[in-house]
XYZ file of N, CA and C in Angstrom:
543
model
N 113.712 231.786 264.903
C 114.408 230.846 264.078
C 115.517 229.881 264.221
N 116.051 228.926 263.621
C 117.362 228.891 263.239
C 118.852 229.025 263.331
N 118.240 230.413 262.702
C 119.392 231.010 261.863
C 120.190 230.446 261.006
N 121.547 231.262 260.500
C 122.191 230.155 260.112
C 122.965 228.544 260.115
N 123.350 228.128 259.555
C 123.924 227.099 259.944
C 124.788 226.920 260.997
N 125.418 226.357 261.551
C 125.880 226.444 263.186
C 127.702 225.680 261.602
N 128.529 226.148 261.863
C 129.755 225.482 261.999
C 130.624 225.384 262.690
N 131.980 224.816 262.819
C 132.444 224.101 263.724
C 133.597 224.909 263.664
N 134.868 225.169 264.363
C 135.696 226.064 264.562
C 136.316 225.860 263.582
N 137.066 225.041 262.705
C 137.439 224.548 261.077
C 136.595 225.123 260.543
N 135.481 225.316 260.760
C 134.409 225.744 259.812
C 133.929 224.463 258.750
N 134.402 223.222 258.914
C 132.465 222.985 258.847
C 131.245 222.790 259.441
N 129.838 222.534 258.591
C 129.315 221.612 259.534
C 128.983 220.742 260.495
N 128.749 221.720 261.834
C 128.715 221.365 263.609
C 127.287 219.851 263.440
N 128.035 219.203 263.359
C 126.655 217.900 263.935
C 125.503 218.257 264.455
N 125.168 219.226 265.097
C 123.950 219.023 265.863
C 124.363 221.180 265.996
N 123.248 221.328 265.770
C 122.675 222.912 266.059
C 122.163 223.386 267.670
N 122.628 224.862 268.141
C 122.275 225.637 269.030
C 120.811 224.641 269.792
N 120.180 224.676 268.620
C 119.109 223.930 269.481
C 118.859 223.040 269.018
N 119.455 221.597 268.727
C 119.326 220.888 268.897
C 119.923 220.127 270.133
N 121.486 221.325 270.457
C 121.559 220.808 272.050
C 120.182 221.020 273.750
N 119.938 222.519 273.423
C 119.541 223.085 273.706
C 117.936 222.657 274.537
N 117.005 221.480 273.058
C 115.910 220.894 273.218
C 115.362 219.575 272.917
N 116.893 218.800 273.016
C 116.967 217.150 273.283
C 118.676 216.796 273.376
N 118.487 217.209 274.623
C 120.726 217.164 274.426
C 121.270 215.214 274.316
N 120.076 215.196 275.164
C 120.478 213.579 275.358
C 120.797 212.811 273.389
N 120.029 213.070 272.298
C 119.367 212.762 270.852
C 120.874 213.731 270.678
N 121.328 215.205 270.813
C 122.730 216.146 269.931
C 123.849 215.258 271.234
N 124.056 214.513 272.460
C 124.918 213.461 271.840
C 124.700 212.438 271.741
N 124.146 211.852 271.589
C 123.976 210.597 270.713
C 124.824 210.850 269.429
N 124.454 211.789 268.900
C 124.729 212.205 267.516
C 126.570 212.299 267.570
N 127.159 213.612 267.916
C 128.443 213.601 268.287
C 129.610 212.969 268.857
N 128.505 212.000 270.221
C 129.687 210.536 270.453
C 129.675 209.770 269.325
N 128.177 208.531 269.220
C 128.576 207.995 267.188
C 129.287 208.688 266.841
N 129.684 209.717 265.803
C 130.514 210.108 265.401
C 132.231 209.759 266.043
N 132.376 210.119 267.380
C 133.147 209.776 267.852
C 134.282 208.794 267.571
N 132.889 207.888 268.626
C 132.980 206.522 268.026
C 133.162 205.504 267.512
N 132.436 206.110 266.760
C 133.150 205.192 264.975
C 134.792 205.495 264.080
N 135.291 207.035 265.281
C 136.641 207.054 264.625
C 137.943 206.221 265.627
N 137.137 205.396 266.683
C 138.184 204.576 267.418
C 137.746 202.590 266.589
N 137.482 202.136 265.295
C 136.921 201.798 264.433
C 136.556 200.608 265.262
N 135.230 200.159 265.782
C 134.732 199.708 266.893
C 135.088 198.666 266.261
N 134.978 196.793 265.923
C 134.229 196.315 264.867
C 133.274 195.027 265.539
N 132.377 194.716 264.825
C 131.558 194.478 265.534
C 130.524 195.041 266.745
N 130.637 196.658 266.810
C 129.602 197.207 267.246
C 130.925 197.132 268.620
N 131.858 197.273 269.395
C 132.987 197.160 270.220
C 134.594 197.954 269.433
N 134.590 199.015 270.429
C 135.738 199.175 271.230
C 137.130 198.713 272.182
N 138.081 198.158 271.945
C 138.503 197.533 272.669
C 139.037 198.530 274.035
N 139.305 198.140 275.082
C 139.662 198.897 276.728
C 140.859 199.615 276.579
N 141.942 199.139 275.502
C 142.773 199.265 274.840
C 143.266 200.429 273.645
N 141.803 201.222 273.807
C 141.728 202.289 272.370
C 143.227 203.153 272.766
N 144.075 203.071 272.723
C 144.577 204.628 273.306
C 143.751 205.956 272.889
N 143.286 206.040 271.663
C 141.557 206.999 271.192
C 140.826 207.512 271.895
N 140.256 206.025 272.553
C 138.193 206.253 273.475
C 139.532 206.261 274.881
N 140.747 206.547 274.711
C 141.029 206.722 276.957
C 141.517 207.530 276.344
N 141.838 208.254 275.907
C 142.415 209.386 274.927
C 140.921 211.022 275.134
N 139.495 209.995 274.697
C 139.066 211.121 274.317
C 137.755 211.241 275.402
N 137.971 209.920 276.404
C 137.259 209.739 277.766
C 137.155 210.517 278.838
N 138.867 210.840 278.958
C 139.785 211.461 279.438
C 139.598 213.011 280.374
N 139.778 213.702 278.183
C 139.811 214.601 277.919
C 138.576 215.315 278.156
N 137.386 214.451 278.416
C 135.986 214.953 277.919
C 135.317 215.045 278.734
N 135.875 213.948 279.595
C 134.812 214.205 281.145
C 136.035 214.524 282.394
N 135.637 213.765 283.094
C 135.786 214.492 284.912
C 136.449 213.444 284.629
N 137.113 212.055 284.708
C 137.110 210.481 284.648
C 139.063 211.145 284.586
N 140.074 210.373 285.733
C 140.662 210.265 285.539
C 141.531 208.847 284.438
N 143.116 209.549 284.437
C 143.486 208.516 283.745
C 143.999 206.697 285.054
N 143.997 207.784 286.254
C 143.762 206.611 287.247
C 142.460 206.227 288.213
N 141.459 206.662 287.143
C 140.512 205.424 287.259
C 139.358 205.270 286.071
N 140.084 205.408 284.886
C 139.885 205.288 283.966
C 139.531 203.978 283.742
N 140.214 202.649 283.811
C 139.907 201.884 283.722
C 139.377 201.142 284.796
N 138.639 201.152 285.593
C 137.986 200.784 287.203
C 136.087 201.488 286.674
N 136.106 202.317 286.107
C 135.369 202.388 285.250
C 135.001 201.625 284.257
N 135.520 201.806 283.544
C 135.509 201.422 281.852
C 135.497 199.730 282.313
N 135.798 198.760 283.436
C 135.102 197.727 283.699
C 133.640 197.787 284.286
N 133.079 199.054 284.627
C 132.595 198.912 284.719
C 130.808 198.461 284.348
N 131.628 198.789 282.960
C 131.246 198.950 281.597
C 131.499 197.496 280.896
N 131.943 196.662 281.068
C 132.614 196.126 280.438
C 130.890 195.623 279.282
N 131.807 194.948 277.622
C 130.923 194.708 277.425
C 131.172 194.129 276.475
N 132.775 193.342 276.692
C 132.934 192.261 275.181
C 133.118 190.966 276.632
N 133.512 189.978 275.458
C 134.110 187.981 275.321
C 134.766 188.279 274.937
N 135.263 186.854 275.907
C 136.769 186.525 275.985
C 138.149 187.684 276.846
N 138.162 187.380 275.806
C 140.185 188.636 276.601
C 140.055 189.498 276.430
N 139.285 189.953 275.444
C 139.694 191.376 274.514
C 138.160 191.876 275.817
N 138.688 192.971 276.635
C 136.834 193.786 277.057
C 136.943 194.536 276.197
N 135.933 195.386 275.547
C 135.547 196.732 275.106
C 134.247 197.256 275.982
N 134.343 197.241 274.680
C 133.052 198.780 275.394
C 131.726 199.349 274.030
N 130.740 199.399 274.287
C 129.897 199.877 272.925
C 129.306 200.832 273.359
N 128.719 201.057 271.286
C 128.140 202.851 272.088
C 127.137 203.037 272.808
N 126.640 202.739 273.017
C 125.895 203.035 274.706
C 126.523 202.872 276.495
N 127.430 202.331 276.217
C 128.108 202.209 277.234
C 129.364 203.562 276.916
N 129.248 203.145 276.025
C 130.322 205.063 276.196
C 129.629 206.106 276.025
N 128.044 206.313 275.393
C 128.362 207.046 275.255
C 126.884 207.849 276.492
N 127.223 206.529 277.967
C 126.711 206.561 279.137
C 127.467 206.762 279.650
N 128.655 206.530 279.717
C 129.899 207.253 280.686
C 130.194 208.289 280.942
N 130.366 208.925 279.120
C 130.613 211.176 279.457
C 128.963 211.363 279.152
N 128.395 210.766 279.522
C 126.687 212.138 280.656
C 127.238 212.088 281.641
N 127.659 210.146 282.379
C 127.792 209.822 283.516
C 128.950 211.401 284.277
N 129.527 211.790 282.714
C 130.707 211.733 283.358
C 131.294 213.062 283.041
N 129.757 213.889 283.139
C 130.474 215.856 282.141
C 130.466 216.461 283.259
N 130.655 216.057 284.629
C 130.837 216.868 286.117
C 131.762 216.318 287.235
N 132.686 217.042 287.416
C 133.041 216.274 288.492
C 131.817 217.244 290.515
N 132.127 215.813 290.463
C 130.448 215.964 292.207
C 131.556 217.541 292.914
N 132.480 217.554 293.063
C 133.115 218.319 294.178
C 133.355 220.163 293.390
N 133.311 220.388 291.443
C 132.873 221.459 291.048
C 131.452 221.751 291.262
N 130.478 220.970 291.316
C 129.078 220.891 291.672
C 128.921 221.554 293.155
N 130.085 220.588 293.721
C 129.873 221.010 295.558
C 129.954 222.451 295.861
N 130.913 223.013 295.130
C 131.920 224.849 295.251
C 130.616 225.282 294.630
N 130.529 225.118 293.404
C 129.375 226.305 292.874
C 127.578 226.172 293.419
N 127.466 225.485 294.216
C 126.597 225.152 295.378
C 126.173 225.896 296.745
N 128.045 225.393 296.918
C 128.163 226.291 298.167
C 128.481 227.625 297.812
N 128.427 228.156 296.480
C 129.329 230.131 296.519
C 127.862 230.654 296.141
N 127.016 229.813 295.990
C 126.051 230.724 296.220
C 124.708 230.470 297.166
N 124.791 228.964 298.161
C 123.772 229.164 298.399
C 123.893 229.063 300.258
N 125.175 229.515 300.965
C 125.397 230.275 301.860
C 125.892 229.507 302.642
N 125.735 228.134 302.618
C 125.324 227.307 304.386
C 123.474 226.756 303.930
N 122.819 227.305 302.828
C 121.115 226.870 303.004
C 121.467 225.645 301.724
N 119.849 224.609 302.934
C 119.390 223.738 302.302
C 118.270 224.353 300.588
N 118.341 225.882 300.734
C 117.689 226.411 298.919
C 118.086 227.585 298.509
N 117.771 227.903 297.633
C 118.203 229.580 297.202
C 117.167 230.457 296.157
N 117.007 231.423 296.477
C 116.069 231.699 295.122
C 117.282 230.964 293.572
N 115.240 231.122 292.632
C 115.461 230.735 291.566
C 116.779 231.964 290.401
N 116.551 233.041 291.058
C 117.445 234.072 289.998
C 118.943 233.449 290.707
N 119.388 233.542 291.831
C 120.611 232.995 292.510
C 120.871 231.691 292.091
N 120.185 230.787 291.541
C 121.228 229.302 291.340
C 120.786 229.372 289.579
N 120.071 230.728 288.248
C 121.098 231.335 287.885
C 121.876 231.303 287.614
N 122.370 232.501 287.808
C 123.799 233.087 288.062
C 125.119 232.393 288.634
N 124.606 230.907 289.514
C 126.003 229.721 290.001
C 125.494 229.145 288.774
N 124.879 229.063 287.595
C 125.206 228.047 286.571
C 125.490 228.862 285.785
N 125.703 230.376 285.713
C 126.302 231.248 285.291
C 127.812 230.892 285.196
N 128.245 232.016 286.439
C 129.153 231.193 287.345
C 129.229 230.294 287.211
N 129.116 229.240 286.521
C 129.985 227.912 286.647
C 130.371 226.977 285.206
N 129.445 227.885 284.041
C 129.201 227.774 283.163
C 131.057 228.754 282.537
N 131.283 229.880 282.830
C 132.280 231.229 282.442
C 133.531 230.089 282.318
N 133.483 228.948 283.489
C 134.854 229.014 283.788
C 134.657 227.943 282.914
N 134.289 227.294 282.135
C 133.978 226.160 281.080
C 135.285 227.130 279.396
N 135.480 225.577 278.369
C 136.084 225.889 278.096
C 135.682 225.847 276.788
N 134.177 227.148 276.738
C 133.827 226.645 274.838
C 132.944 228.677 275.717
N 132.927 229.349 273.959
C 133.039 230.202 275.009
C 131.105 230.738 274.610
N 130.137 231.371 275.229
C 128.800 231.144 274.827
C 128.881 232.561 274.794
N 127.642 233.124 274.367
C 126.905 234.212 273.854
C 126.102 234.449 275.017
N 125.614 235.544 274.912
C 124.944 236.448 275.965
C 123.291 235.338 275.749
N 122.885 235.277 274.552
C 121.717 234.537 274.571
C 121.836 233.284 274.055
N 122.801 232.696 273.900
C 122.916 231.453 274.236
C 122.503 230.335 275.721
N 123.481 231.481 276.541
C 122.819 230.876 277.631
C 121.399 231.464 278.292
N 120.499 232.022 278.152
C 119.812 233.179 277.538
C 118.923 231.404 277.927
N 119.583 230.903 276.048
C 117.794 229.622 275.915
C 118.720 228.683 276.410
N 119.912 228.515 276.504
C 120.471 227.112 277.256
C 119.508 227.350 278.782
N 120.187 228.205 279.460
C 119.650 228.347 281.037
C 118.098 227.948 280.569
N 117.273 228.647 280.516
C 115.748 228.763 279.900
C 115.378 227.566 280.097
N 115.563 226.416 279.375
C 115.611 225.310 278.804
C 115.633 224.701 279.844
N 116.734 224.677 280.295
C 116.875 223.728 281.387
C 116.019 223.497 282.898
N 116.428 225.879 282.887
C 115.140 226.000 284.572
C 113.775 225.987 284.285
N 113.371 225.155 282.932
C 112.464 225.263 282.596
C 110.971 225.431 283.704
N 111.447 224.266 284.561
C 110.372 223.881 285.509
C 110.865 224.291 287.172
N 111.634 225.488 286.915
C 112.663 225.659 288.470
C 110.956 226.409 288.781
N 110.880 226.207 290.392
C 109.820 226.499 291.328
C 110.747 228.595 291.716
N 109.860 229.333 292.794
C 110.967 230.353 293.095
C 111.878 230.052 293.646
N 111.839 228.325 294.552
C 113.784 228.296 294.916
C 113.745 227.187 294.577
N 114.795 227.131 294.383
C 115.750 226.094 294.556
C 116.543 225.151 294.875
N 116.604 223.753 295.639
C 117.314 223.130 296.463
C 118.711 222.955 295.565
N 119.265 222.116 296.635
C 120.926 221.209 296.368
C 120.574 220.275 295.509
N 120.083 219.152 295.617
C 119.657 218.350 294.212
C 119.224 219.120 292.985
N 118.504 219.485 292.660
C 117.781 219.932 291.645
C 118.919 220.573 291.295
N 119.424 221.725 292.124
C 120.129 222.582 291.363
C 121.360 221.766 290.728
N 121.623 220.764 291.384
C 123.096 219.628 290.296
C 122.448 219.586 289.345
N 121.130 218.763 289.388
C 121.010 218.114 287.678
C 120.635 218.717 287.278
N 120.348 220.729 287.351
C 120.868 221.205 286.148
C 121.976 221.532 285.597
N 122.628 221.654 286.515
C 124.699 222.091 286.269
C 124.835 220.873 285.212
N 124.737 219.253 285.921
C 124.712 218.582 284.741
C 124.223 219.096 283.184
N 123.268 218.853 283.654
C 122.547 219.288 282.411
C 123.944 220.830 281.852
N 123.963 221.890 282.227
C 124.506 222.551 281.164
C 125.869 222.509 281.250
N 126.980 221.762 282.340
C 127.953 220.586 281.395
C 127.472 220.222 279.944
N 127.259 219.385 279.945
C 126.271 218.541 279.214
C 126.150 219.137 277.827
N 125.968 220.835 277.994
C 125.357 221.908 277.124
C 126.982 221.777 276.346
N 127.221 222.182 276.960
C 128.253 223.174 276.834
C 129.153 222.105 276.149
N 129.671 220.806 276.712
C 130.402 220.047 275.470
C 130.238 219.664 274.618
N 128.877 219.578 274.306
C 128.000 219.479 272.868
C 128.514 220.722 272.506
N 128.425 221.919 273.199
C 128.666 222.750 271.758
C 130.157 222.697 271.911
N 130.961 222.456 272.478
C 132.254 222.742 271.855
C 132.877 220.871 271.872
N 132.235 220.441 271.575
C 132.878 219.106 270.249
C 131.466 219.032 269.192
N 130.734 219.481 268.770
C 130.220 219.361 267.709
C 130.623 220.010 266.551
């Protein structure tokens, strides 16, 4: 069931529903990031690197620090001439690529793996729940189950480190989408 329409904290209609986030995170994020990008007043589809709202949004909603932001922006540069700029696809790519810090994933894996190369699938799921509980978004038990059932749908009885990190990134992206919608 779809359930009632989702709303934001302020009570306005949400850009995307739980179902959209859990079934197609790429599309859900694109809706959220497109809406945010428009607030940066793009000119011919581009926003300059010096735009303070763009910079603040990226630093607030990714694991990128202000110190490393310029390096990452210049790797994605699409502007021509004197003004380095970012397009919506480049902005979305940055947002997707930096949803969670490698250090967080390494700590999460270390917590559940006890030095092993793989863990039982239920332990992998528990690690994702623990990681999600550290995020700044409230998630009901039902939402968590639905999210993890989707994220781990292809998981076998044992999950390796790389596979778990892929799941961790997906969970981080879902949680952020739930927070930003």
